[in-house]
Short mmCIF file of C-alpha atoms in Angstrom, two decimals:
data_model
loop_
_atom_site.label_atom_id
_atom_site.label_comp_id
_atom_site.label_asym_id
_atom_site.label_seq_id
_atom_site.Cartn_x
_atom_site.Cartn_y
_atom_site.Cartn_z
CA UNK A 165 19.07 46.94 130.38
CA UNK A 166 15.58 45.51 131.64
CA UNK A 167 15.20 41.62 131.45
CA UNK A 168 14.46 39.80 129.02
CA UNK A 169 11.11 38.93 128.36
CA UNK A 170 9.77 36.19 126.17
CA UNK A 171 6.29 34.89 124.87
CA UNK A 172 4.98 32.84 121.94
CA UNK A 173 3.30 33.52 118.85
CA UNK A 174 2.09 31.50 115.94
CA UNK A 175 3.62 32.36 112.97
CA UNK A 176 0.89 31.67 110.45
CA UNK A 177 -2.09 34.35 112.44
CA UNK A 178 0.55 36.13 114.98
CA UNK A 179 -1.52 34.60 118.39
CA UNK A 180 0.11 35.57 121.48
CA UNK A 181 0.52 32.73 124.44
CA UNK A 182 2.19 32.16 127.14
CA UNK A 183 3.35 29.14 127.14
CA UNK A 184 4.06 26.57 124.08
CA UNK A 185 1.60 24.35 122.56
CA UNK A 186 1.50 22.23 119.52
CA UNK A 187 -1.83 23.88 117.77
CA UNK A 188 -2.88 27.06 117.35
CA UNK A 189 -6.21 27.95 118.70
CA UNK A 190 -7.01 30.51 116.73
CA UNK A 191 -6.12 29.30 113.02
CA UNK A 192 -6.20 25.73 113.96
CA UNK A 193 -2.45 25.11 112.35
CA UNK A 194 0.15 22.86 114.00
CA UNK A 195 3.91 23.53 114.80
CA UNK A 196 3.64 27.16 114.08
CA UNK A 197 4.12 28.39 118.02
CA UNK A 198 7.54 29.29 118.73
CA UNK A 199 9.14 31.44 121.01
CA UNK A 200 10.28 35.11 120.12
CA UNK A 201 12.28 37.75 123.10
CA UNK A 202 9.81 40.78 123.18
CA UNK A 203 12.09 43.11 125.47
CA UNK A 204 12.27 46.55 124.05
CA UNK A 205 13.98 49.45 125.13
CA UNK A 206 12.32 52.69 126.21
CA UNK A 207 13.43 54.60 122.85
CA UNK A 208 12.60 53.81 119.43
CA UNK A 209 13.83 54.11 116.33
CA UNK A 210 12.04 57.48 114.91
CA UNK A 211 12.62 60.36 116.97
CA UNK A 212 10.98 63.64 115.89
CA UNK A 213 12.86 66.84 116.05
CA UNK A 214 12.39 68.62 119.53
CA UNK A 215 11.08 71.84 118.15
CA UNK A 216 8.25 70.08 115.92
CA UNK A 217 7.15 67.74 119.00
CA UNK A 218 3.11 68.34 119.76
CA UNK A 219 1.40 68.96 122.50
CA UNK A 220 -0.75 66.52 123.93
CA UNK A 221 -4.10 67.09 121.92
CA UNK A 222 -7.62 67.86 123.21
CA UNK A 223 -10.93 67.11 122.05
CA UNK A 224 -12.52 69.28 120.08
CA UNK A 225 -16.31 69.36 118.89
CA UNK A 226 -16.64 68.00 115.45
CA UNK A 227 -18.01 70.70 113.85
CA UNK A 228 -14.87 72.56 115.35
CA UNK A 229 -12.70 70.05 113.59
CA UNK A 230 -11.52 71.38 109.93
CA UNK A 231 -12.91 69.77 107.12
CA UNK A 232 -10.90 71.10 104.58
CA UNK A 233 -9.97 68.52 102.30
CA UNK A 234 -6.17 67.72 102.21
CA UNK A 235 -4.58 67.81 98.61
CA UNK A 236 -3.79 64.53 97.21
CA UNK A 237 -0.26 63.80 95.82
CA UNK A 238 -0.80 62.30 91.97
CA UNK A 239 1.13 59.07 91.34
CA UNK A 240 1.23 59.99 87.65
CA UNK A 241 -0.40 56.34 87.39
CA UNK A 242 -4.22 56.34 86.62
CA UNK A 243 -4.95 53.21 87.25
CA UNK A 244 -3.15 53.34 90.89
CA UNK A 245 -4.51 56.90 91.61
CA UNK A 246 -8.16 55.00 90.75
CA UNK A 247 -7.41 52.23 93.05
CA UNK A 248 -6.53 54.92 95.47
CA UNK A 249 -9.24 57.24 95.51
CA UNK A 250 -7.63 60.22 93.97
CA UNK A 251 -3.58 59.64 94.50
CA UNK A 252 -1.87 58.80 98.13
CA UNK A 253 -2.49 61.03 101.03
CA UNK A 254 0.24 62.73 102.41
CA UNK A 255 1.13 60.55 106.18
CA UNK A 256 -0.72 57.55 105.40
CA UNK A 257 1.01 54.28 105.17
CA UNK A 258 0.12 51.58 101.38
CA UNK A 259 0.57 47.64 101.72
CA UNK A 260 0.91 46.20 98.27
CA UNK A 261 1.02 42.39 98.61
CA UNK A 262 1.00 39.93 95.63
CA UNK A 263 2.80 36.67 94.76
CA UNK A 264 6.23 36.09 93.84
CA UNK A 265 7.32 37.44 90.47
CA UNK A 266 3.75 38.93 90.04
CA UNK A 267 5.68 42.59 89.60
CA UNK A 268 5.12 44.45 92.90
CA UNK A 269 8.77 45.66 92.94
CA UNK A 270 8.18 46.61 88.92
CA UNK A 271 5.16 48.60 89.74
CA UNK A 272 6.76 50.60 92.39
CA UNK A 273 10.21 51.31 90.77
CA UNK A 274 8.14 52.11 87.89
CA UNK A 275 5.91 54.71 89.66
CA UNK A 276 8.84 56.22 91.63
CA UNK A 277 10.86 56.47 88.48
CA UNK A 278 8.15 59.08 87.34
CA UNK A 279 7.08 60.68 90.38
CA UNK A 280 7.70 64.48 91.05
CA UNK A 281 8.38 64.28 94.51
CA UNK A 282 11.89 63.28 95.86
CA UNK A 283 11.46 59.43 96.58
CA UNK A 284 13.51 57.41 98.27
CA UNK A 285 13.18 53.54 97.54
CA UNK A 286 14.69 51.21 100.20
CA UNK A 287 15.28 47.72 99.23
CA UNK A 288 16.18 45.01 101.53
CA UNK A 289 16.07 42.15 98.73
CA UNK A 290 18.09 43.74 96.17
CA UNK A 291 21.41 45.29 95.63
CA UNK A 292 21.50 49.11 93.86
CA UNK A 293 23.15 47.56 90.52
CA UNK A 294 20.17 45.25 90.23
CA UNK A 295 17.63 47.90 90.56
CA UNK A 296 19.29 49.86 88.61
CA UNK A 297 19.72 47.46 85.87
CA UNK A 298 15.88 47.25 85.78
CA UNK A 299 15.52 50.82 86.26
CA UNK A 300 17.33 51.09 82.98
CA UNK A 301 14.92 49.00 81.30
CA UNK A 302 12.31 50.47 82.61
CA UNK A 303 12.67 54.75 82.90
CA UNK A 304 15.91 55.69 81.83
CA UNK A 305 15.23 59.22 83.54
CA UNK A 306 14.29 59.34 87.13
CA UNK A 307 16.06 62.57 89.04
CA UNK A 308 14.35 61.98 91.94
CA UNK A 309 14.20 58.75 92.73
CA UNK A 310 17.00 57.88 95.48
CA UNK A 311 18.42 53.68 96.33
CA UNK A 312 19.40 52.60 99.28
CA UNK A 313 19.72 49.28 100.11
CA UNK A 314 19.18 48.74 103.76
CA UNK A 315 17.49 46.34 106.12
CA UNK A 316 18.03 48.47 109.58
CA UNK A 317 15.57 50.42 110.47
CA UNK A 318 17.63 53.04 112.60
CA UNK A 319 20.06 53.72 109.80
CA UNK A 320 16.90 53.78 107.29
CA UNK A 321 15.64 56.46 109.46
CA UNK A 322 19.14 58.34 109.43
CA UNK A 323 19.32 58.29 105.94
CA UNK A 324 15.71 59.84 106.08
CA UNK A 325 16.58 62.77 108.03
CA UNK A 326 19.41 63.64 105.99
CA UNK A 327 17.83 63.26 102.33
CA UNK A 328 14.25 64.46 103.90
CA UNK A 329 12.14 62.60 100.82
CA UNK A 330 8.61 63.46 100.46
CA UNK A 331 7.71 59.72 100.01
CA UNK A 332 9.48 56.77 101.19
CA UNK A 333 8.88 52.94 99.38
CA UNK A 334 10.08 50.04 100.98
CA UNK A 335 10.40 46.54 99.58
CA UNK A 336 10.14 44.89 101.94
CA UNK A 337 8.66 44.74 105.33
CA UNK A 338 9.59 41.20 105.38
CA UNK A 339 12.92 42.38 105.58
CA UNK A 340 13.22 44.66 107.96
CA UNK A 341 14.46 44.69 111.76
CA UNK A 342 15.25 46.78 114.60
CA UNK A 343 17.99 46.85 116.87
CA UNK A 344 15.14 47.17 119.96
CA UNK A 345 13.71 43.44 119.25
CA UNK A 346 15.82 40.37 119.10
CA UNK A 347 14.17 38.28 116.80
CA UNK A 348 15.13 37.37 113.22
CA UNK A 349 13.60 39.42 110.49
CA UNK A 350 10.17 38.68 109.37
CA UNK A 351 8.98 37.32 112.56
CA UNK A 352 5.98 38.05 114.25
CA UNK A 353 7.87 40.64 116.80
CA UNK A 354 9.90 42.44 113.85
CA UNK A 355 6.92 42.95 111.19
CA UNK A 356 4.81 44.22 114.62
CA UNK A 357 7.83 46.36 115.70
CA UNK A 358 9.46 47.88 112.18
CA UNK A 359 5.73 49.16 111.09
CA UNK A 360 4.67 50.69 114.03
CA UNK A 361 8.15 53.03 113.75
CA UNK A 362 7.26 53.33 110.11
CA UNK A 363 3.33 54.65 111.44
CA UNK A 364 4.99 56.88 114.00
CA UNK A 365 7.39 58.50 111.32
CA UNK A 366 4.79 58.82 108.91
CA UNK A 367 2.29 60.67 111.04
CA UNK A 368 4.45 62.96 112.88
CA UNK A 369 6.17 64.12 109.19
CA UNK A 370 3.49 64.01 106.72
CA UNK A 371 5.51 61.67 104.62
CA UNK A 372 3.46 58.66 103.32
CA UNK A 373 5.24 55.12 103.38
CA UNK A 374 4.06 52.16 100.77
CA UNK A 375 5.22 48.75 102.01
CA UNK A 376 5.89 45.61 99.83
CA UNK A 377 4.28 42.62 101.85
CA UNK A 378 4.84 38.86 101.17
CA UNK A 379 1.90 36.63 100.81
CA UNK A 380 1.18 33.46 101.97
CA UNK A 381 0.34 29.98 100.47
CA UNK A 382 -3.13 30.46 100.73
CA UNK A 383 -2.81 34.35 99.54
CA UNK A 384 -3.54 36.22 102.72
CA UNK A 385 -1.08 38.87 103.49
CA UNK A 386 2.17 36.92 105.37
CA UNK A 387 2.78 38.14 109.23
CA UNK A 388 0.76 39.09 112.07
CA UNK A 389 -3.22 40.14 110.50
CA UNK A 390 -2.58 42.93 112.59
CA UNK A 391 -0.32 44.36 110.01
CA UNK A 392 -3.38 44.99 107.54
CA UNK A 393 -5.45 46.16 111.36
CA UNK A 394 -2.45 49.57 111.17
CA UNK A 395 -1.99 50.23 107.85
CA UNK A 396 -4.43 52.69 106.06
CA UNK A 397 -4.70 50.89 102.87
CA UNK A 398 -4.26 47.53 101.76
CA UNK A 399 -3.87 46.64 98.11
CA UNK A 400 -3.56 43.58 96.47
CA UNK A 401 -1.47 42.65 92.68
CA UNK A 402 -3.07 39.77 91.21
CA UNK A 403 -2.37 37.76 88.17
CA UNK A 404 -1.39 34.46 86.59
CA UNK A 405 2.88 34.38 85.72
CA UNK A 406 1.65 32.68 82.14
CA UNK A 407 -0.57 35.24 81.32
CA UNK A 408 0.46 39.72 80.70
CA UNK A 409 -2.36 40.94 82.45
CA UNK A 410 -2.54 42.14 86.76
CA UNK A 411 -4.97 43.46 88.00
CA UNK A 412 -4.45 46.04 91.24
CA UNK A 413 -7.31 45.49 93.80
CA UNK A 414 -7.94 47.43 97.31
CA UNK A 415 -9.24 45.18 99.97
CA UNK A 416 -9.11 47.95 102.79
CA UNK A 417 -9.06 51.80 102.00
CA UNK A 418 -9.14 54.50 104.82
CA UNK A 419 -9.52 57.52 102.15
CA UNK A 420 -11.85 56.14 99.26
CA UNK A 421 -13.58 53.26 97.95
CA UNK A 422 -12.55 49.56 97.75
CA UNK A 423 -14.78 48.48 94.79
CA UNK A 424 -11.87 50.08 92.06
CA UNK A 425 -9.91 47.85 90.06
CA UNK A 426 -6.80 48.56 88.19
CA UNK A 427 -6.01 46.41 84.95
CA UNK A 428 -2.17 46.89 84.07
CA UNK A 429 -0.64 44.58 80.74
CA UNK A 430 3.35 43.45 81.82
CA UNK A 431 5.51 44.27 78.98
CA UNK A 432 9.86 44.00 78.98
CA UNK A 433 9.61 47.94 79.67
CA UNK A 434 7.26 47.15 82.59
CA UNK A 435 4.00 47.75 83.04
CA UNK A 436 2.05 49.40 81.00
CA UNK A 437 -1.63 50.83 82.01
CA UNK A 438 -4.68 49.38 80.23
CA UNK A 439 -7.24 52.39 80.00
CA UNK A 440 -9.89 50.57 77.96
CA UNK A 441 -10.23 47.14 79.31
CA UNK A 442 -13.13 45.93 77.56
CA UNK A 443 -11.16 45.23 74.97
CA UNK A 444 -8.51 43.15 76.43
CA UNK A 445 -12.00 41.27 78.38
CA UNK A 446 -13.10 40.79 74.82
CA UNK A 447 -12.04 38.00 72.55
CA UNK A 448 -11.76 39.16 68.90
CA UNK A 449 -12.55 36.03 66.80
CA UNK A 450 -14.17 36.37 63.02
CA UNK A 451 -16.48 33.63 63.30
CA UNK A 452 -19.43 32.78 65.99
CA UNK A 453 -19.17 30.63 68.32
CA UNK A 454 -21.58 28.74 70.10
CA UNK A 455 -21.48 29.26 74.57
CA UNK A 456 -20.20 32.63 74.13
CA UNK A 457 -22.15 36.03 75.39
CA UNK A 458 -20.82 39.22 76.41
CA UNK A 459 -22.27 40.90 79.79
CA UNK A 460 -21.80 44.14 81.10
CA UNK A 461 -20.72 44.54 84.73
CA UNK A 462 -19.50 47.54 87.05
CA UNK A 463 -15.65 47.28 88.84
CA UNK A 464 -16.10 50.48 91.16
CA UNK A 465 -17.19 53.45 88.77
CA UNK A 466 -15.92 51.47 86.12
CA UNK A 467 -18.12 50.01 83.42
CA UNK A 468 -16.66 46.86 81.93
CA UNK A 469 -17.65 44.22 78.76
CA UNK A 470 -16.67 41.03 79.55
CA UNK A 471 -16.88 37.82 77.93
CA UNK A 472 -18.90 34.65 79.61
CA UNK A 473 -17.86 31.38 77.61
CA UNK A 474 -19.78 27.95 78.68
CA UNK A 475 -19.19 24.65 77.75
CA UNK A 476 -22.31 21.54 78.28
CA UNK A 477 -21.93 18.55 76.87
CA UNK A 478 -23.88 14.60 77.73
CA UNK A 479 -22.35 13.83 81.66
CA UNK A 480 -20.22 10.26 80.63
CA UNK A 481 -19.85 9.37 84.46
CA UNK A 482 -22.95 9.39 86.56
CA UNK A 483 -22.64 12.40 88.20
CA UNK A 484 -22.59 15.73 86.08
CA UNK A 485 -19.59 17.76 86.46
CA UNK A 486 -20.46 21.88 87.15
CA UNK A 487 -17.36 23.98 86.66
CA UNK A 488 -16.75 27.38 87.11
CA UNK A 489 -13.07 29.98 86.65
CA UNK A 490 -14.30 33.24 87.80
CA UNK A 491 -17.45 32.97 88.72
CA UNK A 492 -19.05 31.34 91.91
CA UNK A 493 -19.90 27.94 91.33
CA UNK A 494 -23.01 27.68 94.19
CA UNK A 495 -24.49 30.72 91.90
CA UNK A 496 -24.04 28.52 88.69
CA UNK A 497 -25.98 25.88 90.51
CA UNK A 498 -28.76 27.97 91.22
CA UNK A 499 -29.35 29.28 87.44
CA UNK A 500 -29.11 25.76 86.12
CA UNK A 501 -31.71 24.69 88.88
CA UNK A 502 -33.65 28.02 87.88
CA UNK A 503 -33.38 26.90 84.42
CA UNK A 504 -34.10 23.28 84.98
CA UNK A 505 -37.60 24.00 86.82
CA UNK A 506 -38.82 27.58 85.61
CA UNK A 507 -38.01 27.16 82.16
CA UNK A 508 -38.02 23.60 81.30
CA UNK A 509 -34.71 23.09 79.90
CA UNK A 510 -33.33 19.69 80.58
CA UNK A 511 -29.68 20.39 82.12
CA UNK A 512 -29.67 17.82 85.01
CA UNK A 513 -27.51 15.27 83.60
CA UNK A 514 -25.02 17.30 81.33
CA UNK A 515 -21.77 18.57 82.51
CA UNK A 516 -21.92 22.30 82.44
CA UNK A 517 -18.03 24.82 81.95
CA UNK A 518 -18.44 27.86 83.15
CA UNK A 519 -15.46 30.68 82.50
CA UNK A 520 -15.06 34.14 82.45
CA UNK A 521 -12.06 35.61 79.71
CA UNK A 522 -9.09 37.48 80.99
CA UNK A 523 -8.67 36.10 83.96
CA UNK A 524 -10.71 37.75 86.32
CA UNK A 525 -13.52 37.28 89.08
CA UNK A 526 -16.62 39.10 88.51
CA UNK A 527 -19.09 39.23 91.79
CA UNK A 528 -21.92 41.38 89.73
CA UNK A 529 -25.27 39.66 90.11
CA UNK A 530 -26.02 41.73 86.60
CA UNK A 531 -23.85 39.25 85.09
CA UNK A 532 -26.44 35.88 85.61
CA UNK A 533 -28.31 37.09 82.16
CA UNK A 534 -25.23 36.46 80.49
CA UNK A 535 -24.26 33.38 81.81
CA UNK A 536 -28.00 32.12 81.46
CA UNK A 537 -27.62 33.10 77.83
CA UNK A 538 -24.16 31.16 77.30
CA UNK A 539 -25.66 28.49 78.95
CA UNK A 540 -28.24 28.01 76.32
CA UNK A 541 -26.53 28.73 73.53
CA UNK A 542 -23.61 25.84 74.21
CA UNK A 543 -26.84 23.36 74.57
CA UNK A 544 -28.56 24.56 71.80
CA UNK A 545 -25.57 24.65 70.14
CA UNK A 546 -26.66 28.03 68.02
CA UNK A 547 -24.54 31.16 68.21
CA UNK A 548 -25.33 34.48 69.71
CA UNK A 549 -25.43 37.60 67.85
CA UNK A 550 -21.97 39.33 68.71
CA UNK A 551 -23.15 42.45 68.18
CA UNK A 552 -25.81 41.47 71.45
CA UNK A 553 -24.81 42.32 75.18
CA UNK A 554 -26.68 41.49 78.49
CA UNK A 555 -27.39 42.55 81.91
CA UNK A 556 -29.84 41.31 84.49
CA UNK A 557 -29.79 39.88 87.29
CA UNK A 558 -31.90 35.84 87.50
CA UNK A 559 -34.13 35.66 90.47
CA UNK A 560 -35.21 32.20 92.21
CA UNK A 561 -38.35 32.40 89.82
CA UNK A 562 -37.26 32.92 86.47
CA UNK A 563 -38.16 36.33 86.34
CA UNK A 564 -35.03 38.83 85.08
CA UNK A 565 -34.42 41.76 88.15
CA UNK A 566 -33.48 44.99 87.45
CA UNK A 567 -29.41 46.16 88.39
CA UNK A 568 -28.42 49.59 89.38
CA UNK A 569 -26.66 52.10 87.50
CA UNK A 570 -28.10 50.09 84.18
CA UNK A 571 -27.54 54.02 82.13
CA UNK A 572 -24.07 53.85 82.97
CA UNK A 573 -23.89 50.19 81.35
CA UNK A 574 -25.95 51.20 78.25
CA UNK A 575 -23.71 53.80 77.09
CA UNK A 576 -20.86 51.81 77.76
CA UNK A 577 -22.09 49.15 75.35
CA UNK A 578 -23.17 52.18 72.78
CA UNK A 579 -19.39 53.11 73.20
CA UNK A 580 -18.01 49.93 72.28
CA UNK A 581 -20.19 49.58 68.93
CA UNK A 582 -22.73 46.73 70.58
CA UNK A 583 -26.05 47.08 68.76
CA UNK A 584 -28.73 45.58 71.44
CA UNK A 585 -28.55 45.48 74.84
CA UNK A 586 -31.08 43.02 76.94
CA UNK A 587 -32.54 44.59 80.37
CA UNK A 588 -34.94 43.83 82.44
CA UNK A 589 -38.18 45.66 81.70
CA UNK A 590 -38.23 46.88 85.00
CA UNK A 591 -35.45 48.84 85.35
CA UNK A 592 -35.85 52.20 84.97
CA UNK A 593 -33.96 53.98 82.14
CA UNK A 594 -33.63 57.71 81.63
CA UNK A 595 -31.72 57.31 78.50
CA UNK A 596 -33.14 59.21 75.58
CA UNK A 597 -32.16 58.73 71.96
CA UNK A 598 -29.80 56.28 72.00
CA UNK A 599 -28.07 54.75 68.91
CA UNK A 600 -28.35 51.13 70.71
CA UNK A 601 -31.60 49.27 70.62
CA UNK A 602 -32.70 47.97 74.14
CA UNK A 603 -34.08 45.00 74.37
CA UNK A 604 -36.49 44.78 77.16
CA UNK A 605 -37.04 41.33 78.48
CA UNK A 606 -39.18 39.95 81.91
CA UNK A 607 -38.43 36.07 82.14
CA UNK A 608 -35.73 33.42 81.10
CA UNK A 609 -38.08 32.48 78.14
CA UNK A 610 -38.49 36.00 76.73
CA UNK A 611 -34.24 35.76 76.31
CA UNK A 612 -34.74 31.94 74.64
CA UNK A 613 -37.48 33.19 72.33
CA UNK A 614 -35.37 36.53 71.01
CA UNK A 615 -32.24 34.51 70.55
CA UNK A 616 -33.39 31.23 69.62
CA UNK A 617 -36.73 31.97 68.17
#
């Protein structure tokens, strides 16, 4: 055996040093340096079959290179095949990371429960009777789903070559270690180590891995960030524990786009998909209410109606408080300044609420028309129309901007039975014959004059 060779890593970012030291120069945290043994043997874990081994490869010209499209393989989960692009591609290797309890392990029993392809789901957190007490509660029915509850990765791999699945889940790669490191599980060295076999077994066989990953604190994926650098996609479950709705999010994805959202509703069965969720975004309340305006924004492809509630009231302290929940507060400070100097309404010393219903964050500039229009309507104290919908984007003048794909967020408000729409007047519409008025507006005062006469 060669001799042992040690360095040091921080076990917050996954810095490499030689030597200890008390702070991290890279993420600035203290105590997190501590020494790992990085020998490794020659061989690794995976070993292809001799007969299937490539040659070396050559370069080729790219337009030599084939471009045919490779077929997809359909989660039977629309909201994950969305987040996706299309379904997983055969070879490529899915981090899902989320919080504690949040349902990552739900989502992917659930989905491999109901896949058609033989599946084999390797826990290293749970024993087989638990999973298959939620299984139970979940999908009675699941043929070819297959449990093994294993934390090695050479007898993972074993197991592998004798079932042969055509998609392998593991939960998670927190847990896992190989015999060729000696270092505890979860360390820098074994996260590093257990997914680069996983990489090299995925793209030699075709067979695509998805990989629970534990978060930290501060919600970044836990372990080395190279982790998220070899992976191919990188999605993250989000969600409040006191609340039934997550929504799936991709913050890297090799094969499609990472603007796609997925809303899913927990239930005791598990989770169920939410197809329409306008209407989840949507508060259903009989009478008006003052501070309340729905806007129309874009997740992705997706058109959604959400609901912008604000609060302003007289400032008792000196200072006025400005508070935003899913929205950015420096952009709230900007509108009320907009609205304080363009269009004369006195906001500097009242404490202005800002929140956005369901529980999500919405980074659409097409959404300021709204909040301008909540804004107004909590300090005039009158009620908006809630058959009325917005979207426009403020500018530093007062004037309201035009936002792309405005057609798209017409029809969606047609399709939800909202009777006007406000827009700017410049955007250009191609709409013809539509059973929604548009309201075309230019400035901040145009809105206050058609709502508040």
């Amino acid at each position: 055996m060669a001799k042992l060779k040690t360095s040091f890593f921080c076990q917050s970012c996954g810095t490499q040093y030689a030597k200890w030291q008390g702070q991290c120069n890279a993420c600035k945290e203290w105590n997190t340096i501590v020494e790992e043994i990085i020998q490794k043997e020659e061989k690794t874990a995976w070993k292809a079959d001799t007969s299937e081994v490539k040659k070396a490869s050559k370069p080729l010209k790219i337009k030599e290179i084939d471009s045919t499209q490779e077929v997809r393989m359909d989660t039977t989960d629309g909201e994950l095949n969305r987040v996706l692009g299309g379904g997983i591609v055969p070879g490529s290797l899915i981090l899902l990371g989320g919080e504690p309890g949040i349902g990552k392990s739900t989502l992917l029993l659930q989905i491999s429960l109901k896949l058609p392809y033989k599946t084999l789901y390797v826990s290293g957190e749970e024993s087989q009777k638990q999973i298959k007490m939620r299984a139970e509660r979940i999908t009675p029915n699941g043929d070819n789903c297959y449990i093994l509850t294993e934390t090695k990765t050479q007898n993972i791999f074993r197991q592998i070559q004798e079932i042969e699945p055509e998609i392998v889940i593991i939960d998670s790669i927190q847990t896992l270690h190989t015999d060729y490191i000696e270092s505890s599980p979860g360390s820098i060295s074994q996260i590093r180590e257990t997914t680069a076999e996983l990489i090299k077994f995925a793209k030699e066989t075709n067979v695509p891995v998805i990989l629970i990953g534990h978060i930290t604190k501060d919600g970044s994926i836990a372990g080395p960030k190279i982790l998220e650098h070899m992976v191919d996609t990188v999605l993250q479950f989000e969600g409040d524990r006191n609340h039934v709705y997550r929504i799936l999010r991709s913050l890297k994805n090799r094969f499609g786009s990472t603007a796609e959202l997925g809303i899913y509703e927990m239930q005791g069965s598990g989770l169920r998909e939410v197809s329409n969720p306008s209407e989840i975004l949507i508060s259903h309340k009989n009478e008006e209410l003052s501070g309340t305006a729905i806007a129309s924004t874009l997740e992705g492809i997706r058109p959604l109606m959400i609901e912008i509630q604000a609060l302003v009231s007289t400032a008792v302290y000196g200072t006025p408080q400005r508070s935003t929940t899913g929205y950015n507060a420096k952009r709230l400070n900007m509108i009320l300044a907009v609205l304080e100097k363009r269009a004369g309404f006195r906001l500097g010393a009242k404490d202005v609420f800002l929140n956005i219903t369901g529980g999500i964050s919405v980074d659409d500039p097409a959404i300021d028309l709204a909040v301008v229009a909540a804004i107004l309507s909590s300090n005039e104290d009158i009620s908006i129309n809630k058959d009325f919908c917005f979207a426009g984007e403020v500018g530093l003048s007062g004037e309201i901007r035009p936002v792309n794909r405005v057609d798209q967020r017409i029809q969606e408000a047609e399709k939800l039975g909202f009777s006007t729409i406000f827009v700017s007047k410049y955007n250009k519409i191609s709409l013809k014959n539509t059973g929604i008025k548009i309201q075309l507006v230019a400035k901040i005062e145009d809105v206050a004059s058609e709502l508040f006469g």
